Tab-separated table of C-alpha atoms and ligand atoms in Angstrom:
chain	number	residue	atom	x	y	z
A	1	MET	CA	9.162	25.123	4.974
A	2	ARG	CA	12.049	22.754	4.490
A	3	ILE	CA	11.506	19.180	5.615
A	4	GLY	CA	13.836	16.189	5.871
A	5	ILE	CA	12.886	12.607	5.131
A	6	LEU	CA	14.705	9.385	5.955
A	7	THR	CA	14.089	5.643	5.867
A	8	SER	CA	15.441	3.443	8.646
A	9	GLY	CA	15.461	-0.265	9.605
A	10	GLY	CA	14.685	-3.203	7.295
A	11	ASP	CA	13.253	-2.206	3.935
A	12	CYS	CA	9.802	-3.214	2.720
A	13	PRO	CA	7.644	-2.766	-0.377
A	14	GLY	CA	6.011	0.671	-0.444
A	15	ILE	CA	8.788	2.829	1.036
A	16	ASN	CA	9.430	4.576	-2.265
A	17	ALA	CA	5.702	5.088	-2.808
A	18	THR	CA	5.637	6.738	0.642
A	19	ILE	CA	8.586	8.988	-0.225
A	20	ARG	CA	6.674	9.972	-3.382
A	21	GLY	CA	3.515	10.694	-1.340
A	22	VAL	CA	5.486	12.909	1.050
A	23	CYS	CA	7.379	14.750	-1.689
A	24	LYS	CA	4.465	15.339	-4.055
A	25	THR	CA	2.219	16.708	-1.310
A	26	ALA	CA	5.040	18.811	0.154
A	27	ILE	CA	6.174	20.234	-3.178
A	28	PHE	CA	2.870	20.657	-5.054
A	29	ASN	CA	0.430	21.453	-2.273
A	30	TYR	CA	2.624	23.370	0.137
A	31	GLY	CA	5.635	24.599	-1.845
A	32	MET	CA	7.972	22.978	0.675
A	33	GLU	CA	11.563	21.949	0.004
A	34	VAL	CA	12.363	18.293	0.710
A	35	ILE	CA	15.769	17.013	1.770
A	36	GLY	CA	16.262	13.256	1.359
A	37	ILE	CA	18.668	11.919	3.994
A	38	HIS	CA	20.647	8.837	2.946
A	39	SER	CA	20.999	5.610	4.994
A	40	GLY	CA	18.588	6.478	7.800
A	41	PHE	CA	19.910	8.184	10.955
A	42	LYS	CA	23.466	7.375	9.831
A	43	GLY	CA	23.064	9.915	7.017
A	44	LEU	CA	21.769	12.502	9.459
A	45	LEU	CA	24.872	12.043	11.636
A	46	GLU	CA	27.176	12.140	8.605
A	47	LEU	CA	25.305	14.875	6.689
A	48	ASP	CA	24.778	12.577	3.722
A	49	PHE	CA	21.765	13.924	1.811
A	50	GLU	CA	20.300	15.176	-1.474
A	51	GLU	CA	17.508	17.555	-2.373
A	52	LEU	CA	14.438	15.722	-3.679
A	53	THR	CA	12.564	17.390	-6.526
A	54	GLU	CA	9.793	16.327	-8.870
A	55	HIS	CA	12.474	14.705	-11.057
A	56	SER	CA	13.632	12.466	-8.200
A	57	LEU	CA	10.213	10.835	-8.043
A	58	THR	CA	9.888	9.147	-11.432
A	59	GLY	CA	8.954	5.473	-11.132
A	60	LEU	CA	8.813	5.484	-7.333
A	61	LEU	CA	5.213	4.289	-6.969
A	62	THR	CA	6.065	0.758	-8.081
A	63	MET	CA	9.734	0.508	-7.092
A	64	GLY	CA	10.858	-1.822	-4.269
A	65	GLY	CA	13.581	-0.960	-1.731
A	66	THR	CA	14.273	2.662	-0.840
A	67	ILE	CA	15.968	5.258	-3.055
A	68	LEU	CA	17.348	6.858	0.116
A	69	GLY	CA	18.960	3.680	1.409
A	70	THR	CA	18.570	2.495	4.977
A	71	SER	CA	20.572	1.487	8.046
A	72	ARG	CA	19.917	0.246	11.547
A	73	GLU	CA	21.727	3.193	13.174
A	74	LYS	CA	20.116	3.987	16.544
A	75	PRO	CA	21.577	7.327	17.679
A	76	TYR	CA	19.941	7.211	21.125
A	77	SER	CA	20.819	3.585	21.901
A	78	LYS	CA	23.028	3.323	24.993
A	79	LYS	CA	24.066	-0.180	23.908
A	80	HIS	CA	25.546	1.085	20.614
A	81	ALA	CA	26.866	4.373	21.992
A	82	ASP	CA	30.223	5.641	20.656
A	83	PRO	CA	32.311	7.101	23.551
A	84	LEU	CA	33.858	9.601	21.140
A	85	ILE	CA	30.640	11.003	19.652
A	86	ASP	CA	27.591	12.486	21.376
A	87	LYS	CA	25.180	11.254	18.696
A	88	PRO	CA	22.002	12.911	20.073
A	89	ALA	CA	23.782	16.292	20.174
A	90	LEU	CA	25.269	15.786	16.694
A	91	LEU	CA	21.881	14.831	15.310
A	92	LYS	CA	20.267	17.966	16.739
A	93	ALA	CA	23.084	20.162	15.429
A	94	ASN	CA	22.809	18.642	11.949
A	95	VAL	CA	19.045	19.168	11.815
A	96	SER	CA	19.648	22.896	12.339
A	97	LYS	CA	22.658	22.895	9.972
A	98	LEU	CA	20.356	21.516	7.261
A	99	GLY	CA	17.738	24.137	8.139
A	100	LEU	CA	15.022	21.520	8.635
A	101	ASP	CA	11.684	22.657	10.040
A	102	ALA	CA	10.567	19.056	10.493
A	103	LEU	CA	11.735	15.505	9.974
A	104	VAL	CA	9.753	12.573	8.544
A	105	CYS	CA	11.007	9.175	9.743
A	106	ILE	CA	9.790	6.111	7.852
A	107	GLY	CA	10.467	2.888	9.735
A	108	GLY	CA	9.396	0.109	12.056
A	109	ASN	CA	9.399	-0.185	15.842
A	110	GLY	CA	13.030	0.850	16.330
A	111	THR	CA	12.567	3.913	14.127
A	112	GLN	CA	9.436	5.066	15.966
A	113	LYS	CA	11.341	4.732	19.231
A	114	THR	CA	14.141	6.926	17.845
A	115	ALA	CA	11.579	9.392	16.463
A	116	ASN	CA	10.124	9.678	19.964
A	117	HIS	CA	13.584	10.550	21.346
A	118	ILE	CA	13.934	13.159	18.602
A	119	ALA	CA	10.549	14.659	19.523
A	120	LYS	CA	11.598	14.802	23.182
A	121	ALA	CA	14.767	16.632	22.103
A	122	GLY	CA	12.516	19.382	20.746
A	123	ILE	CA	12.851	18.589	17.018
A	124	PRO	CA	9.544	18.556	15.095
A	125	VAL	CA	9.137	14.980	13.845
A	126	ILE	CA	6.491	12.757	12.272
A	127	GLY	CA	6.821	8.956	12.071
A	128	ILE	CA	5.387	6.747	9.346
A	129	PRO	CA	5.087	3.028	10.247
A	130	LYS	CA	6.519	0.494	7.820
A	131	THR	CA	7.258	-3.179	8.261
A	132	ILE	CA	6.201	-6.367	6.575
A	133	ASP	CA	5.844	-7.844	10.082
A	134	ASN	CA	2.862	-5.517	10.779
A	135	ASP	CA	3.893	-5.254	14.415
A	136	VAL	CA	4.050	-1.476	14.959
A	137	ALA	CA	1.660	-0.436	17.742
A	138	GLY	CA	-0.921	2.321	17.254
A	139	THR	CA	-1.936	1.411	13.710
A	140	ASP	CA	-4.189	-1.332	12.356
A	141	ILE	CA	-1.817	-1.971	9.473
A	142	CYS	CA	1.612	-1.018	8.108
A	143	PHE	CA	2.381	-0.775	4.410
A	144	GLY	CA	4.434	-3.726	3.143
A	145	PHE	CA	2.383	-6.276	5.077
A	146	GLN	CA	-0.196	-6.970	2.351
A	147	THR	CA	2.538	-7.403	-0.249
A	148	ALA	CA	4.429	-9.833	1.988
A	149	VAL	CA	1.212	-11.778	2.644
A	150	SER	CA	0.569	-12.016	-1.133
A	151	ILE	CA	4.085	-13.340	-1.767
A	152	ALA	CA	3.878	-15.860	1.083
A	153	THR	CA	0.393	-16.965	0.002
A	154	GLU	CA	1.533	-17.553	-3.567
A	155	ALA	CA	4.397	-19.669	-2.251
A	156	ILE	CA	2.014	-21.727	-0.073
A	157	ASP	CA	-0.360	-22.163	-3.050
A	158	ARG	CA	2.546	-23.616	-5.020
A	159	LEU	CA	3.487	-26.029	-2.249
A	160	HIS	CA	0.070	-27.760	-2.299
A	161	SER	CA	0.589	-29.512	-5.649
A	162	THR	CA	4.137	-30.690	-5.007
A	163	ALA	CA	3.202	-31.801	-1.471
A	164	SER	CA	0.287	-33.811	-2.856
A	165	ALA	CA	2.350	-35.318	-5.698
A	166	HIS	CA	4.934	-36.656	-3.226
A	167	LYS	CA	2.570	-37.301	-0.290
A	168	ARG	CA	4.714	-35.085	1.911
A	169	VAL	CA	4.353	-32.668	4.763
A	170	MET	CA	5.569	-29.247	3.637
A	171	VAL	CA	6.790	-26.817	6.277
A	172	ILE	CA	7.120	-23.228	5.127
A	173	GLU	CA	8.903	-20.669	7.276
A	174	VAL	CA	7.789	-17.083	6.719
A	175	MET	CA	9.057	-13.829	8.263
A	176	GLY	CA	7.798	-12.495	11.563
A	177	HIS	CA	10.365	-12.154	14.267
A	178	LYS	CA	8.256	-11.248	17.295
A	179	ALA	CA	4.789	-11.244	15.746
A	180	GLY	CA	3.140	-13.924	13.623
A	181	TRP	CA	0.908	-11.729	11.454
A	182	ILE	CA	2.386	-12.905	8.133
A	183	ALA	CA	2.162	-16.584	9.139
A	184	LEU	CA	-1.426	-16.164	10.344
A	185	TYR	CA	-2.688	-14.297	7.267
A	186	SER	CA	-0.754	-16.220	4.601
A	187	GLY	CA	-1.451	-19.480	6.432
A	188	MET	CA	-5.193	-18.836	6.373
A	189	ALA	CA	-5.156	-17.441	2.811
A	190	GLY	CA	-3.110	-20.421	1.600
A	191	GLY	CA	-5.160	-23.098	3.393
A	192	GLY	CA	-2.465	-24.159	5.874
A	193	ASP	CA	-3.323	-27.147	8.077
A	194	VAL	CA	-1.032	-26.069	10.919
A	195	ILE	CA	-0.042	-22.453	11.673
A	196	LEU	CA	2.568	-21.762	14.355
A	197	ILE	CA	3.287	-18.230	15.574
A	198	PRO	CA	5.501	-16.865	18.384
A	199	GLU	CA	2.499	-15.573	20.366
A	200	MET	CA	0.820	-18.981	20.740
A	201	PRO	CA	2.083	-21.891	22.835
A	202	TYR	CA	2.328	-25.175	20.931
A	203	SER	CA	3.264	-28.787	21.488
A	204	MET	CA	4.812	-31.071	18.887
A	205	GLU	CA	2.418	-33.756	20.069
A	206	ASN	CA	-0.579	-31.622	19.032
A	207	VAL	CA	1.041	-30.656	15.719
A	208	CYS	CA	1.859	-34.269	14.796
A	209	GLU	CA	-1.567	-35.492	15.911
A	210	ALA	CA	-3.250	-32.847	13.717
A	211	ILE	CA	-1.223	-34.100	10.741
A	212	MET	CA	-1.944	-37.772	11.460
A	213	ALA	CA	-5.663	-37.023	11.922
A	214	ARG	CA	-5.685	-35.329	8.506
A	215	MET	CA	-4.049	-38.415	6.966
A	216	ARG	CA	-6.645	-40.654	8.647
A	217	ARG	CA	-9.327	-38.536	6.975
A	218	GLY	CA	-7.871	-39.592	3.633
A	219	LYS	CA	-5.639	-36.611	2.771
A	220	ASN	CA	-2.188	-37.480	1.507
A	221	TYR	CA	-0.282	-34.298	2.383
A	222	ALA	CA	-0.231	-31.403	4.851
A	223	ILE	CA	0.936	-27.784	4.871
A	224	VAL	CA	2.540	-26.308	8.002
A	225	VAL	CA	3.190	-22.549	8.158
A	226	VAL	CA	5.757	-21.410	10.728
A	227	ALA	CA	6.757	-17.866	11.713
A	228	GLU	CA	10.546	-17.507	11.821
A	229	GLY	CA	10.385	-16.188	15.396
A	230	LEU	CA	8.676	-19.305	16.784
A	231	HIS	CA	10.320	-20.388	20.036
A	232	THR	CA	11.959	-23.820	19.951
A	233	ASP	CA	14.325	-25.656	22.325
A	234	CYS	CA	16.900	-26.126	19.570
A	235	PRO	CA	19.369	-23.760	17.941
A	236	GLY	CA	18.887	-23.147	14.204
A	237	ARG	CA	15.842	-22.233	12.151
A	238	ALA	CA	12.367	-22.760	13.614
A	239	GLY	CA	11.048	-24.279	10.363
A	240	GLU	CA	13.926	-26.745	10.176
A	241	HIS	CA	13.340	-27.885	13.747
A	242	ILE	CA	9.573	-28.292	13.249
A	243	ALA	CA	10.089	-30.223	9.987
A	244	SER	CA	12.548	-32.682	11.506
A	245	CYS	CA	10.314	-33.259	14.572
A	246	ILE	CA	7.327	-33.965	12.304
A	247	GLU	CA	9.257	-36.439	10.146
A	248	ARG	CA	10.720	-38.213	13.166
A	249	THR	CA	7.379	-38.542	14.978
A	250	THR	CA	4.961	-39.247	12.116
A	251	GLY	CA	7.289	-41.097	9.757
A	252	ILE	CA	5.907	-38.975	6.886
A	253	GLU	CA	8.474	-37.523	4.508
A	254	THR	CA	8.753	-33.822	5.346
A	255	ARG	CA	10.421	-30.934	3.520
A	256	GLU	CA	11.120	-27.366	4.594
A	257	THR	CA	10.971	-24.160	2.534
A	258	VAL	CA	12.356	-20.859	3.849
A	259	LEU	CA	10.850	-17.898	2.039
A	260	GLY	CA	13.257	-15.298	3.456
A	261	TYR	CA	13.902	-11.940	1.882
A	262	THR	CA	11.695	-12.479	-1.194
A	263	GLN	CA	8.905	-11.323	1.145
A	264	ARG	CA	10.548	-7.924	1.497
A	265	GLY	CA	11.728	-7.292	-2.039
A	266	GLY	CA	10.110	-5.978	-5.182
A	267	SER	CA	7.077	-3.942	-6.087
A	268	PRO	CA	4.293	-3.151	-3.578
A	269	CYS	CA	0.814	-4.557	-4.301
A	270	PRO	CA	-1.927	-2.015	-5.202
A	271	PHE	CA	-3.230	-1.945	-1.598
A	272	ASP	CA	0.224	-1.009	-0.286
A	273	ARG	CA	0.722	1.626	-2.999
A	274	ILE	CA	-2.489	3.324	-1.877
A	275	LEU	CA	-1.659	2.961	1.818
A	276	SER	CA	1.868	4.334	1.309
A	277	THR	CA	0.543	7.259	-0.699
A	278	ARG	CA	-2.079	8.087	1.938
A	279	MET	CA	0.397	7.788	4.807
A	280	GLY	CA	3.066	9.872	3.064
A	281	SER	CA	0.613	12.590	2.151
A	282	HIS	CA	-0.908	12.656	5.646
A	283	ALA	CA	2.526	13.088	7.244
A	284	VAL	CA	2.919	16.353	5.330
A	285	GLU	CA	-0.611	17.496	6.285
A	286	LEU	CA	0.381	17.004	9.930
A	287	ILE	CA	3.564	19.035	9.488
A	288	ALA	CA	1.707	21.774	7.604
A	289	THR	CA	-0.778	22.099	10.464
A	290	GLY	CA	2.015	22.370	13.020
A	291	MET	CA	1.702	18.882	14.486
A	292	SER	CA	4.747	17.061	15.832
A	293	GLY	CA	5.703	14.011	17.888
A	294	ARG	CA	3.082	11.887	16.166
A	295	MET	CA	3.009	8.745	14.042
A	296	VAL	CA	0.677	8.410	11.056
A	297	SER	CA	-1.732	5.551	11.629
A	298	VAL	CA	-4.704	3.749	10.132
A	299	LYS	CA	-7.763	3.052	12.260
A	300	GLY	CA	-10.440	1.168	10.313
A	301	ASP	CA	-10.758	3.032	7.008
A	302	CYS	CA	-9.483	6.320	8.417
A	303	ILE	CA	-6.029	7.760	8.229
A	304	THR	CA	-5.139	9.522	11.446
A	305	SER	CA	-2.190	9.854	13.846
A	306	VAL	CA	-1.171	8.832	17.369
A	307	PRO	CA	1.421	10.259	19.786
A	308	LEU	CA	4.857	8.689	19.266
A	309	SER	CA	5.149	8.410	23.053
A	310	GLU	CA	2.253	5.913	23.020
A	311	VAL	CA	3.778	3.595	20.407
A	312	ALA	CA	7.512	3.842	21.123
A	313	GLY	CA	8.860	0.501	22.314
A	314	VAL	CA	5.514	-1.300	22.005
A	315	THR	CA	5.198	-4.362	19.743
A	316	ARG	CA	1.784	-5.157	18.274
A	317	LEU	CA	1.355	-8.899	18.741
A	318	VAL	CA	-1.364	-11.230	17.452
A	319	PRO	CA	-3.928	-11.603	20.259
A	320	GLU	CA	-4.545	-15.245	21.199
A	321	GLU	CA	-8.256	-14.840	20.544
A	322	HIS	CA	-7.844	-13.049	17.203
A	323	GLU	CA	-10.931	-13.598	15.025
A	324	LEU	CA	-8.933	-15.452	12.352
A	325	ILE	CA	-7.514	-17.829	14.943
A	326	VAL	CA	-10.945	-18.563	16.384
A	327	GLN	CA	-12.417	-19.101	12.899
A	328	GLY	CA	-9.413	-21.170	11.842
A	329	ARG	CA	-9.848	-23.419	14.875
A	330	HIS	CA	-13.535	-23.884	14.025
A	331	MET	CA	-12.391	-25.033	10.579
A	332	GLY	CA	-9.906	-27.560	11.936
A	333	VAL	CA	-6.684	-25.562	11.595
A	334	CYS	CA	-4.153	-26.477	14.291
A	335	PHE	CA	-2.477	-23.483	15.986
A	336	GLY	CA	-0.298	-25.644	18.166
B	1	F6P	O1	11.708	-5.976	8.906
B	1	F6P	C1	11.302	-7.045	9.674
B	1	F6P	C2	12.038	-8.269	9.256
B	1	F6P	O2	11.685	-8.537	7.951
B	1	F6P	C3	11.840	-9.496	10.143
B	1	F6P	O3	10.752	-10.285	9.856
B	1	F6P	C4	13.152	-10.220	9.984
B	1	F6P	O4	13.426	-11.041	11.052
B	1	F6P	C5	14.099	-9.103	9.912
B	1	F6P	O5	13.424	-8.029	9.314
B	1	F6P	C6	15.374	-9.425	9.203
B	1	F6P	O6	16.060	-8.262	8.933
B	1	F6P	P1	17.597	-8.095	8.599
B	1	F6P	O7	18.141	-9.444	8.303
B	1	F6P	O8	17.589	-7.188	7.413
B	1	F6P	O9	18.212	-7.455	9.779
């Protein structure tokens, strides 16, 4: 068999480890050929590719980014359609030009949606979920998330001492556009006093009262963790808005830190290396057994798969009664 592999959407730690998992299983266990397509679906439309061999894989387990490059090309999007090119038809033609028996698409929500279109067009395809936001439906976890949580937690840990030294409120804005998984997990792991996520309603009155109550209990600083996608009435960054409201209302000196792309860069943590390896390898098992139109997923400790049609276009949000939120509340954490 000859399979194609591409990476699409925002990068995250563990993509290269996944490519390695796919290639090693395909080459060593099944004698397949692997074609690496550059820059996501853009490379498939432009026939930009390379053959991946054992020699292409050196150092991939620990390497951040993606050796294949990525793009946000959405060939089936009506919004971004090019009147001069029938992208779905071109994509299908190029898959047969390359002689691909199946395509592995590594990406987040947008990529799984595209993969579902590809499956419907009759092309054998397997999706692998990746995003630091952890918001792909149909899987308990995506690789990249644990690494991002570790980076955000380390940053929060470091804010405690400087916050205490200056008797300040520290607001840290972490990634999470639609879903607040990173804010929730890093906020709890880093001992945040206030955690604000897009899924939960909040009032500035409650947030400021939680901070003042902490001060009345004799603490001289507070840590506020904000997901970047938090809804506010003001233009500009959510963290910036929250920080200025807190300072204005409480009179306590407040500073904001935006963690940004450091959460996406660099080497995956050991958990993500294992997860990426398992997911990559499982994608090839699915192809080898003739499966298609499915996304690799993790349910509990098991690696399995779900139909792409079930996950396409669905965002996995933090439920309001998530166990960590309930426990956090019992421990005095303010969620808004
Ligand atoms: O991949 C998800 C994510 O990291 C979001 O949390 C963030 O909002 C977004 O990507 C930013 O991506 P970019 O600036 O690369 O489009």
